[in-house]
Coordinates of C-alpha atoms in Angstrom, one line a residue:
Chain A
M1 CA -50.9 28.9 -122.9
I2 CA -52.6 25.6 -122.3
P3 CA -50.5 22.6 -121.2
E4 CA -49.3 20.3 -123.9
T5 CA -51.3 17.4 -122.6
L6 CA -54.6 19.4 -122.9
K7 CA -53.6 20.5 -126.3
T8 CA -53.0 17.0 -127.5
S9 CA -56.2 15.7 -126.1
L10 CA -58.2 18.5 -127.8
E11 CA -56.4 17.8 -131.1
A12 CA -57.4 14.2 -130.7
R13 CA -61.0 15.2 -130.0
I14 CA -61.0 17.4 -133.1
A15 CA -59.4 14.7 -135.2
S16 CA -62.2 12.2 -134.3
A17 CA -64.9 14.6 -135.4
I18 CA -66.5 14.5 -138.8
T19 CA -65.6 18.1 -139.3
A20 CA -63.3 20.1 -137.0
R21 CA -65.9 22.6 -136.0
E22 CA -68.2 19.8 -134.9
A23 CA -66.0 19.7 -131.8
A24 CA -66.3 23.4 -131.1
V25 CA -68.5 23.1 -128.0
D26 CA -66.4 20.3 -126.5
V27 CA -63.2 22.4 -127.0
M28 CA -64.8 25.5 -125.5
K29 CA -66.0 23.5 -122.5
E30 CA -62.5 21.9 -121.9
L31 CA -60.8 25.3 -122.2
Q32 CA -63.3 26.8 -119.8
A33 CA -62.7 24.0 -117.3
H34 CA -59.0 24.8 -117.6
Y35 CA -59.2 28.5 -117.1
G36 CA -62.3 28.7 -115.0
W37 CA -64.0 30.8 -117.7
L38 CA -63.6 31.2 -121.4
T39 CA -60.9 33.9 -121.4
D40 CA -59.9 35.9 -124.5
E41 CA -56.8 33.7 -124.6
A42 CA -59.0 30.6 -124.6
V43 CA -61.1 32.0 -127.5
A44 CA -57.9 32.5 -129.5
E45 CA -56.6 29.1 -128.6
A46 CA -60.0 27.4 -129.5
A47 CA -60.0 29.3 -132.8
A48 CA -56.5 28.1 -133.7
L49 CA -57.3 24.5 -132.8
L50 CA -60.6 24.5 -134.7
G51 CA -59.4 26.3 -137.7
L52 CA -62.0 29.1 -137.1
S53 CA -61.6 32.8 -136.6
P54 CA -61.7 34.1 -133.0
L55 CA -65.0 35.9 -134.1
Q56 CA -66.5 32.6 -135.1
V57 CA -65.7 31.1 -131.7
E58 CA -66.9 34.3 -130.0
E59 CA -70.3 34.0 -131.7
L60 CA -70.6 30.5 -130.4
A61 CA -69.3 31.3 -126.9
T62 CA -71.8 34.1 -126.4
F63 CA -74.7 32.0 -127.5
Y64 CA -74.5 29.2 -125.0
E65 CA -75.7 29.5 -121.4
M66 CA -73.0 27.4 -119.9
I67 CA -70.0 29.1 -121.6
Y68 CA -68.9 32.1 -119.5
R69 CA -67.2 34.9 -121.2
R70 CA -66.6 36.8 -118.0
P71 CA -64.9 35.6 -114.8
V72 CA -67.1 33.5 -112.6
G73 CA -66.7 32.1 -109.1
K74 CA -65.3 28.6 -108.4
K75 CA -68.8 27.2 -108.6
V76 CA -71.6 28.7 -110.6
I77 CA -75.1 28.5 -109.1
H78 CA -77.8 28.2 -111.7
V79 CA -81.2 28.7 -110.0
C80 CA -84.3 28.0 -112.1
D81 CA -87.0 30.6 -112.4
S82 CA -89.2 28.9 -114.9
I83 CA -92.8 28.1 -114.5
S84 CA -92.8 24.9 -112.5
C85 CA -90.3 26.3 -110.1
W86 CA -92.4 29.5 -110.0
C87 CA -95.3 27.3 -108.9
A88 CA -93.1 26.0 -106.1
D89 CA -92.2 29.5 -104.8
C90 CA -88.8 29.8 -106.4
D91 CA -88.9 33.6 -105.9
K92 CA -88.4 33.0 -102.1
I93 CA -85.4 30.6 -102.9
I94 CA -83.8 33.2 -105.2
Q95 CA -84.2 35.9 -102.6
H96 CA -82.7 33.7 -100.0
L97 CA -79.7 32.9 -102.2
K98 CA -79.2 36.6 -102.8
D99 CA -79.4 37.4 -99.1
K100 CA -77.2 34.5 -98.1
L101 CA -74.5 35.2 -100.7
G102 CA -74.7 39.0 -100.5
V103 CA -74.9 39.3 -104.3
G104 CA -77.6 40.0 -107.0
L105 CA -78.2 37.8 -110.0
G106 CA -75.1 37.8 -112.1
G107 CA -72.9 38.6 -109.1
T108 CA -70.0 36.7 -107.6
T109 CA -69.4 36.4 -103.9
A110 CA -66.6 38.4 -102.3
D111 CA -64.6 35.3 -101.6
G112 CA -64.8 34.3 -105.3
M113 CA -66.6 31.0 -104.4
F114 CA -70.0 31.3 -106.0
T115 CA -71.6 33.1 -109.0
L116 CA -75.4 33.3 -108.9
L117 CA -77.2 33.1 -112.2
P118 CA -80.9 32.6 -113.0
C119 CA -81.6 29.9 -115.5
C120 CA -84.3 28.5 -117.6
C121 CA -85.8 25.1 -116.9
M122 CA -83.2 22.4 -115.8
G123 CA -85.6 19.5 -116.3
M124 CA -86.1 19.2 -112.6
C125 CA -89.8 20.3 -112.7
G126 CA -90.9 17.3 -110.7
D127 CA -88.5 18.3 -107.9
S128 CA -89.0 22.1 -108.1
P129 CA -87.7 24.5 -106.9
A130 CA -84.3 23.5 -108.2
M131 CA -80.8 24.8 -108.7
S132 CA -77.5 23.4 -109.7
V133 CA -74.2 24.2 -108.0
G134 CA -71.1 23.6 -110.0
G135 CA -73.1 21.3 -112.3
V136 CA -74.6 19.2 -109.4
P137 CA -78.4 19.4 -109.5
Y138 CA -80.5 19.9 -106.3
G139 CA -84.2 19.8 -106.0
R140 CA -87.1 20.4 -103.6
L141 CA -85.2 23.3 -102.1
T142 CA -86.1 25.1 -98.9
P143 CA -84.1 28.0 -97.4
E144 CA -82.7 25.6 -94.8
L145 CA -81.7 23.1 -97.5
V146 CA -80.1 25.8 -99.5
D147 CA -77.9 26.8 -96.5
E148 CA -76.8 23.2 -96.1
I149 CA -76.0 22.8 -99.8
L150 CA -74.0 26.0 -99.9
E151 CA -72.0 25.0 -96.8
A152 CA -71.3 21.5 -98.2
E153 CA -70.4 22.9 -101.7
R154 CA -68.1 25.5 -100.1
H155 CA -66.0 22.7 -98.7
K156 CA -66.3 20.1 -101.4
V157 CA -63.3 20.1 -103.8
Chain B
M1 CA -101.6 -4.0 -119.9
E2 CA -97.8 -3.5 -119.7
L3 CA -96.7 -0.2 -121.1
P4 CA -93.4 -0.2 -122.9
L5 CA -91.3 2.7 -121.7
F6 CA -91.1 2.4 -118.0
R7 CA -91.5 -1.4 -117.7
H8 CA -87.8 -2.0 -117.1
N9 CA -87.5 0.8 -114.5
R10 CA -86.1 0.0 -111.1
P11 CA -86.7 2.3 -108.1
N12 CA -83.9 4.9 -107.8
R13 CA -81.4 3.2 -110.1
V14 CA -80.8 2.6 -113.7
V15 CA -81.7 -0.8 -115.1
T16 CA -78.6 -3.0 -116.0
F17 CA -77.9 -4.3 -119.5
D18 CA -78.5 -7.9 -118.4
E19 CA -81.8 -7.0 -116.7
Y20 CA -83.0 -5.2 -119.8
R21 CA -82.1 -8.2 -122.0
E22 CA -83.7 -10.7 -119.6
E23 CA -86.9 -8.7 -119.8
G24 CA -87.2 -8.8 -123.6
G25 CA -84.9 -6.0 -124.4
F26 CA -83.2 -6.1 -127.8
E27 CA -85.8 -8.6 -129.0
G28 CA -87.1 -6.0 -131.4
L29 CA -83.6 -5.6 -132.8
K30 CA -83.1 -9.4 -133.1
K31 CA -86.4 -9.7 -134.9
A32 CA -85.6 -6.9 -137.3
F33 CA -82.2 -8.2 -138.2
S34 CA -83.4 -11.8 -138.6
G35 CA -86.1 -11.4 -141.2
M36 CA -87.5 -7.9 -141.5
S37 CA -86.3 -5.6 -144.3
P38 CA -85.7 -1.9 -143.5
N39 CA -89.0 -1.2 -145.3
D40 CA -90.8 -3.6 -143.0
V41 CA -89.5 -1.8 -139.9
Q42 CA -90.5 1.6 -141.4
Q43 CA -93.9 0.2 -142.3
A44 CA -94.4 -1.1 -138.7
V45 CA -93.7 2.3 -137.3
L46 CA -96.0 3.9 -139.9
D47 CA -98.8 1.4 -139.1
S48 CA -98.4 1.8 -135.4
G49 CA -99.6 5.4 -135.5
L50 CA -96.6 6.6 -133.4
R51 CA -96.5 10.3 -133.4
G52 CA -93.5 12.5 -132.5
R53 CA -93.3 12.9 -128.7
G54 CA -91.1 16.0 -128.8
G55 CA -94.0 18.3 -129.1
A56 CA -95.2 18.6 -132.7
G57 CA -96.9 15.2 -132.8
F58 CA -96.1 14.5 -136.4
A59 CA -96.5 10.9 -137.6
T60 CA -93.0 9.3 -137.1
G61 CA -93.4 6.8 -140.0
R62 CA -94.4 9.6 -142.4
K63 CA -91.4 11.7 -141.3
W64 CA -89.1 8.8 -142.0
S65 CA -90.8 8.3 -145.4
F66 CA -89.7 11.8 -146.5
V67 CA -86.1 10.7 -146.7
P68 CA -85.3 10.2 -150.4
R69 CA -84.0 6.7 -151.0
D70 CA -81.9 7.5 -154.0
L71 CA -79.7 10.4 -152.8
P72 CA -76.0 9.6 -152.7
G73 CA -73.8 10.2 -149.7
P74 CA -74.3 9.6 -146.0
R75 CA -77.6 10.2 -144.3
W76 CA -78.1 10.9 -140.6
L77 CA -80.3 10.3 -137.7
I78 CA -80.3 12.6 -134.7
C79 CA -82.0 12.0 -131.4
N80 CA -83.1 15.2 -129.9
C81 CA -82.5 15.2 -126.2
D82 CA -82.3 19.0 -125.8
E83 CA -85.2 19.0 -123.4
M84 CA -85.4 22.6 -122.2
E85 CA -89.1 23.4 -122.3
P86 CA -90.3 24.4 -118.8
G87 CA -92.5 21.7 -117.4
T88 CA -91.0 19.0 -119.5
Y89 CA -88.6 16.5 -117.9
K90 CA -89.6 13.1 -119.3
D91 CA -86.6 12.4 -121.4
R92 CA -84.3 12.9 -118.4
V93 CA -86.4 10.5 -116.3
L94 CA -86.5 8.0 -119.1
L95 CA -82.7 8.0 -119.6
E96 CA -81.8 8.1 -116.0
H97 CA -83.7 4.8 -115.6
N98 CA -83.1 3.1 -118.9
P99 CA -80.9 4.2 -121.7
Y100 CA -81.3 0.9 -123.6
S101 CA -84.7 1.4 -125.1
L102 CA -83.3 4.5 -126.8
I103 CA -80.2 2.8 -128.0
E104 CA -82.2 -0.1 -129.4
G105 CA -84.7 2.3 -130.9
M106 CA -82.1 4.3 -132.6
T107 CA -80.4 1.2 -134.0
L108 CA -83.7 0.1 -135.4
A109 CA -84.4 3.6 -136.8
C110 CA -80.9 3.6 -138.4
Y111 CA -81.6 0.2 -139.9
A112 CA -85.0 1.4 -141.3
L113 CA -83.5 4.6 -142.7
G114 CA -80.2 3.3 -144.0
V115 CA -78.2 5.4 -141.6
R116 CA -74.6 4.4 -140.7
H117 CA -74.0 7.1 -138.1
A118 CA -76.4 8.7 -135.7
F119 CA -76.1 11.3 -132.9
I120 CA -77.7 11.8 -129.6
F121 CA -77.8 15.6 -128.9
I122 CA -78.0 16.0 -125.1
R123 CA -78.6 19.2 -123.3
K124 CA -76.2 20.5 -120.7
G125 CA -77.2 19.4 -117.2
Y126 CA -78.2 15.9 -118.3
E127 CA -74.8 14.4 -117.4
K128 CA -76.3 11.4 -115.6
A129 CA -78.4 10.5 -118.7
A130 CA -75.3 11.0 -120.9
A131 CA -73.2 8.7 -118.7
N132 CA -75.9 6.1 -118.8
L133 CA -76.0 6.3 -122.6
A134 CA -72.2 6.2 -123.0
R135 CA -72.1 3.1 -120.9
G136 CA -75.1 1.5 -122.6
I137 CA -73.5 2.2 -126.1
E138 CA -70.3 0.4 -125.0
E139 CA -72.3 -2.6 -123.6
A140 CA -74.4 -2.9 -126.7
K141 CA -71.3 -2.8 -128.9
K142 CA -69.6 -5.5 -126.9
A143 CA -72.7 -7.7 -127.2
G144 CA -72.7 -7.2 -131.0
L145 CA -75.9 -5.2 -130.9
L146 CA -74.3 -2.0 -132.2
G147 CA -71.2 -1.0 -134.1
E148 CA -69.6 -3.2 -136.8
H149 CA -71.7 -6.0 -138.3
I150 CA -74.6 -6.0 -136.0
L151 CA -75.6 -9.5 -135.0
G152 CA -73.3 -10.8 -137.7
S153 CA -75.2 -8.9 -140.5
E154 CA -73.8 -6.6 -143.1
H155 CA -75.1 -3.6 -141.2
S156 CA -72.9 -1.4 -139.1
I157 CA -74.2 1.5 -137.1
D158 CA -72.4 4.0 -134.8
L159 CA -74.0 6.1 -132.1
D160 CA -72.3 9.3 -130.9
L161 CA -73.1 11.5 -128.0
H162 CA -73.0 15.3 -128.5
L163 CA -73.2 17.3 -125.2
S164 CA -74.5 20.7 -125.7
A165 CA -73.8 23.9 -123.7
G166 CA -77.4 24.9 -123.0
R167 CA -79.8 26.9 -125.2
Y168 CA -83.5 26.2 -125.7
I169 CA -83.4 26.9 -129.5
C170 CA -81.1 23.9 -130.0
G171 CA -84.3 21.8 -129.6
E172 CA -85.6 23.3 -132.9
E173 CA -84.5 20.7 -135.4
T174 CA -82.7 23.0 -137.9
A175 CA -81.0 24.9 -135.1
L176 CA -80.0 21.6 -133.6
I177 CA -78.4 20.6 -136.9
N178 CA -76.4 23.9 -136.9
A179 CA -75.4 23.3 -133.3
L180 CA -74.2 19.8 -134.1
E181 CA -72.1 21.1 -137.0
G182 CA -70.5 23.5 -134.6
K183 CA -72.2 26.6 -136.1
R184 CA -74.2 29.2 -134.2
P185 CA -77.5 27.5 -133.5
N186 CA -79.9 29.7 -135.4
P187 CA -82.7 28.0 -137.2
R188 CA -82.3 27.3 -140.9
T189 CA -84.7 28.2 -143.7
K190 CA -87.1 25.5 -144.7
P191 CA -87.3 24.2 -147.4
P192 CA -85.1 22.4 -148.0
F193 CA -86.4 20.2 -145.1
P194 CA -83.8 18.2 -143.1
A195 CA -85.2 15.0 -144.6
V196 CA -83.6 16.1 -147.9
K197 CA -80.8 18.5 -146.8
G198 CA -79.9 18.5 -143.1
L199 CA -76.8 17.6 -141.3
W200 CA -73.8 18.4 -143.5
Q201 CA -76.3 18.8 -146.3
G202 CA -77.3 15.1 -146.1
P203 CA -80.8 13.7 -145.6
T204 CA -81.5 13.8 -141.9
V205 CA -84.2 12.7 -139.5
V206 CA -84.5 14.3 -136.1
N207 CA -86.6 12.5 -133.6
N208 CA -87.2 13.0 -129.9
V209 CA -86.0 10.5 -127.2
E210 CA -89.4 9.2 -126.2
T211 CA -90.4 8.7 -129.9
L212 CA -87.3 6.6 -130.6
A213 CA -87.6 4.7 -127.3
N214 CA -91.0 3.4 -128.4
V215 CA -89.7 1.8 -131.6
P216 CA -88.3 -1.5 -130.0
A217 CA -91.6 -2.4 -128.6
I218 CA -93.4 -1.6 -131.8
V219 CA -91.1 -3.8 -133.8
A220 CA -91.2 -6.6 -131.2
N221 CA -94.9 -6.7 -130.6
G222 CA -96.3 -5.3 -133.8
A223 CA -98.2 -2.1 -134.9
A224 CA -101.6 -3.4 -133.8
W225 CA -100.4 -4.1 -130.2
F226 CA -99.0 -0.5 -130.0
K227 CA -102.2 1.0 -131.3
G228 CA -104.2 -1.1 -128.8
L229 CA -102.3 0.4 -125.8
A230 CA -104.2 3.7 -126.2
L231 CA -107.5 4.1 -124.4
N232 CA -109.3 5.6 -127.4
P233 CA -109.2 5.0 -131.1
E234 CA -107.8 8.5 -131.8
G235 CA -104.6 7.6 -129.9
A236 CA -101.8 5.0 -130.2
G237 CA -99.4 3.8 -127.6
S238 CA -98.5 5.3 -124.2
K239 CA -97.3 8.7 -123.3
L240 CA -94.9 10.0 -120.6
F241 CA -96.7 12.8 -118.7
C242 CA -94.5 14.8 -116.6
V243 CA -96.6 16.7 -114.1
S244 CA -95.5 19.7 -112.0
G245 CA -97.1 22.5 -110.2
S246 CA -100.0 22.3 -107.8
V247 CA -100.4 18.5 -107.4
K248 CA -99.7 16.2 -104.5
N249 CA -97.2 13.9 -106.2
R250 CA -95.2 15.7 -108.9
A251 CA -94.1 12.8 -111.1
C252 CA -93.3 11.6 -114.5
V253 CA -95.7 8.8 -115.3
E254 CA -96.3 6.5 -118.2
L255 CA -100.0 6.3 -119.1
P256 CA -102.0 5.1 -122.1
I257 CA -102.7 7.8 -124.6
G258 CA -106.3 8.9 -124.1
T259 CA -106.1 8.9 -120.2
T260 CA -108.2 11.8 -119.1
L261 CA -106.7 15.0 -117.5
G262 CA -108.6 14.2 -114.3
D263 CA -107.2 10.7 -114.2
I264 CA -103.7 12.0 -114.5
I265 CA -104.1 14.6 -111.7
D266 CA -106.4 12.7 -109.4
G267 CA -105.1 9.2 -110.2
A268 CA -101.4 9.2 -111.0
C269 CA -100.6 12.4 -109.1
G270 CA -102.8 11.9 -106.0
G271 CA -104.9 14.9 -106.6
M272 CA -104.3 18.6 -106.0
R273 CA -101.8 19.8 -103.4
D274 CA -103.1 20.9 -100.0
G275 CA -106.7 20.5 -101.0
K276 CA -106.4 23.4 -103.5
K277 CA -108.9 23.8 -106.3
F278 CA -107.9 23.2 -109.9
K279 CA -107.9 26.4 -111.8
A280 CA -106.1 25.6 -115.1
C281 CA -103.2 23.6 -116.5
I282 CA -100.9 23.8 -119.5
P283 CA -101.0 20.3 -120.9
G284 CA -97.9 20.0 -123.1
G285 CA -95.0 22.2 -122.0
A286 CA -94.6 25.9 -122.0
S287 CA -95.8 26.5 -125.5
T288 CA -99.4 25.3 -125.2
Q289 CA -102.7 26.9 -124.3
F290 CA -104.4 26.5 -121.0
L291 CA -107.0 23.8 -120.3
K292 CA -109.7 24.6 -117.8
P293 CA -111.9 22.7 -115.2
E294 CA -114.3 21.9 -118.0
H295 CA -111.6 19.8 -119.6
W296 CA -111.2 17.6 -116.5
N297 CA -112.6 14.6 -118.4
L298 CA -110.7 15.3 -121.7
P299 CA -108.9 12.3 -123.1
M300 CA -105.3 13.3 -123.6
D301 CA -104.5 12.4 -127.1
Y302 CA -103.1 14.7 -129.8
D303 CA -106.3 15.2 -131.8
T304 CA -108.7 15.6 -128.9
V305 CA -106.5 18.1 -127.1
A306 CA -106.1 20.0 -130.3
K307 CA -109.9 20.1 -130.7
A308 CA -110.1 21.5 -127.2
G309 CA -107.9 24.4 -128.3
S310 CA -104.6 23.4 -126.9
R311 CA -101.9 20.8 -127.7
L312 CA -100.7 17.6 -126.1
G313 CA -97.2 18.9 -127.0
S314 CA -94.5 17.2 -124.9
G315 CA -96.8 16.0 -122.2
G316 CA -95.4 18.4 -119.7
V317 CA -98.5 19.1 -117.6
I318 CA -98.2 22.2 -115.4
V319 CA -101.0 22.5 -112.9
F320 CA -102.3 25.8 -111.5
D321 CA -104.6 26.2 -108.5
E322 CA -106.9 29.1 -107.6
G323 CA -104.2 30.9 -105.7
H324 CA -102.1 31.3 -108.9
C325 CA -102.3 34.5 -110.9
L326 CA -102.4 33.4 -114.5
V327 CA -101.1 36.9 -115.7
E328 CA -98.0 36.3 -113.6
A329 CA -97.8 32.7 -114.8
T330 CA -98.0 33.9 -118.4
L331 CA -95.4 36.6 -117.7
N332 CA -93.1 33.9 -116.4
L333 CA -93.5 31.9 -119.5
I334 CA -93.0 34.9 -121.8
N335 CA -89.9 35.8 -119.8
F336 CA -88.5 32.4 -120.6
F337 CA -89.1 32.7 -124.3
A338 CA -87.8 36.3 -124.4
R339 CA -84.6 35.2 -122.7
E340 CA -84.2 32.2 -125.0
S341 CA -85.0 33.9 -128.3
C342 CA -81.9 33.5 -130.4
G343 CA -82.4 37.0 -131.8
W344 CA -82.2 35.8 -135.4
C345 CA -85.5 37.5 -136.6
T346 CA -86.9 40.8 -135.5
P347 CA -90.5 40.0 -134.5
C348 CA -89.2 37.4 -132.0
R349 CA -86.2 39.4 -130.7
E350 CA -88.2 42.7 -130.3
G351 CA -91.7 41.4 -129.9
L352 CA -91.2 39.1 -126.9
P353 CA -89.5 41.7 -124.7
Y354 CA -92.4 44.1 -125.6
V355 CA -95.0 41.6 -124.6
K356 CA -93.1 40.9 -121.4
E357 CA -93.0 44.7 -120.7
I358 CA -96.8 45.0 -121.1
L359 CA -97.6 41.9 -119.0
T360 CA -95.2 43.2 -116.3
R361 CA -97.1 46.5 -116.2
I362 CA -100.4 44.8 -116.0
E363 CA -99.3 42.5 -113.2
N364 CA -97.9 45.5 -111.3
G365 CA -101.1 47.5 -111.5
R366 CA -100.0 49.8 -114.3
G367 CA -101.9 48.2 -117.1
E368 CA -103.8 50.4 -119.6
D369 CA -107.2 49.9 -121.3
D370 CA -105.8 49.1 -124.7
D371 CA -103.1 46.7 -123.5
I372 CA -105.3 43.7 -124.1
A373 CA -105.8 44.8 -127.7
I374 CA -102.1 45.3 -128.2
L375 CA -101.4 41.8 -126.7
R376 CA -103.9 40.3 -129.1
E377 CA -102.1 41.9 -132.0
H378 CA -98.9 40.3 -130.8
V379 CA -100.5 36.9 -130.6
K380 CA -101.5 37.4 -134.3
Y381 CA -98.3 38.9 -135.7
L382 CA -95.7 36.9 -133.7
N383 CA -96.9 33.9 -135.8
Y384 CA -94.9 35.4 -138.7
T385 CA -91.5 34.5 -137.4
F386 CA -88.6 32.5 -138.8
C387 CA -89.2 29.5 -136.5
A388 CA -91.8 28.3 -134.1
L389 CA -90.3 29.8 -130.9
A390 CA -92.3 33.0 -130.9
P391 CA -95.6 31.3 -132.0
G392 CA -95.0 28.8 -129.2
A393 CA -94.5 31.7 -126.8
M394 CA -97.8 33.2 -128.0
A395 CA -99.8 30.0 -127.2
P396 CA -100.1 30.6 -123.4
L397 CA -100.8 34.3 -124.0
D398 CA -103.4 33.4 -126.5
G399 CA -104.9 31.0 -124.0
L400 CA -104.8 33.7 -121.3
L401 CA -106.6 36.3 -123.4
R402 CA -109.1 33.7 -124.7
D403 CA -110.0 32.0 -121.4
F404 CA -109.0 34.4 -118.6
E405 CA -109.6 37.8 -120.2
D406 CA -111.6 38.8 -117.1
E407 CA -108.6 38.1 -114.9
V408 CA -106.4 40.3 -117.1
R409 CA -109.0 43.1 -117.2
E410 CA -109.4 42.9 -113.4
H411 CA -105.7 43.7 -113.0
I412 CA -106.1 46.7 -115.3
V413 CA -109.3 48.0 -113.6
K414 CA -108.2 47.4 -110.0
K415 CA -104.7 48.7 -110.8
K416 CA -103.3 45.7 -108.9
C417 CA -103.0 41.9 -109.0
P418 CA -106.3 40.7 -107.5
L419 CA -104.6 37.7 -106.0
K420 CA -102.0 39.6 -104.0

């Protein structure tokens, strides 16, 4: 069950939309922020709030890159493997991340801190290779810089 | 000559509302609301020769003219800021430095089109740009330049932000409309075109960020001024070129349309990285064909680049040097499109992974003699898809087979990547 305050704010968001389902992405994102990922319970709650069936929410949830329908770590790392980052040797950065975190792409670290996901272009091509950690973008990565970022992000609330 | 889009930029920070206004910002808006009719604004954009900067390059004024004037009910304007094409990052750079040109441009477009309510559709990951826009919208409202009764007139215009959750197909205009409505973002059948039946079945115009950001300067300075910015008569205005890959200074630069490829790389970007030799580039984002060394002096305008067998597209220039394997580069591009296919239609959903599989085999030294012919068939048949995603994916493959067939064949014959 979501807290009453969150429910009220989501209802207000939906009420301000032109149609209820226009707010679907916002509602899914808010619920995901609350639960850490979009749980089955969250899907049902989103459906009830939006006046949709759980299946209609599901077909949206599974479509979007940033909506997670499985548990993820506290911070999701999206590492870009698109062409500009490829030109900047992103393969080495991805391998370094795998080694450092001890997980493959799609994996979550043993301490539940990070989930590593490959992603398509983040619009950081001028600062490639790039990744984002918990939504914070980082560019011009080197293995050393990756280590520093992981260490800082691990301790940043 | 001062180019319009980056002229308000400050190093490493966003321009303030006051700075933008002091430098002539919102002059276009004031001019339009104090004596130009909506038709005058539309005509100025049409006469300016402004073409859509999102990739397709369609004439903006003509696109606007397709909206029927006599349909009842609300009509809509959507700014497409779902910039997810690899190599393209201009809209982010623009909005992180200056959200006001877009806000002013959208207000002018709404005025010209008779739109009361417009949306800015922003991709996930562009939170800084979104924050700049949200603040800018509030500032413009407070100053009477947006919202109810703009500059004391009878016109009221609202701008809303829609933050997406990340998916490349949302940049396709009908998929974007579905996404904004909260539906699964598959593309819609055309016709009816969005200009007639788009968002909530109302007439809708979808324009890219850079396109709309050009409108204030066109209205303020006139169509002839805008046309004159280009270096050649085929072009009009300036263009944001966002360069990545094997150049010294990877940067997003504003240059006159018609600037040559060589001047972009050697001039604006300081030349090739580490003294490497230019092998090829993709001039307009991931869905364009390669340009080669012989195109070094090619003026970068829509028609000239098209005549050379590629597209100016979004202006996302990705530069490859002689150390880059173009089979692997194309495989990377196809991998992107295969992953981002929405799966709505079979040729795209099934065809792209198959192309990926063949290119992977070739790159790994397991290519077969008839692979090139099979790839060519895909270039041909993946044009028959529901939307332009798969045809876009086929553009670099088409370019690879057209211009670098020898390199592909060498992989197959030598049973390995010759560059590894």
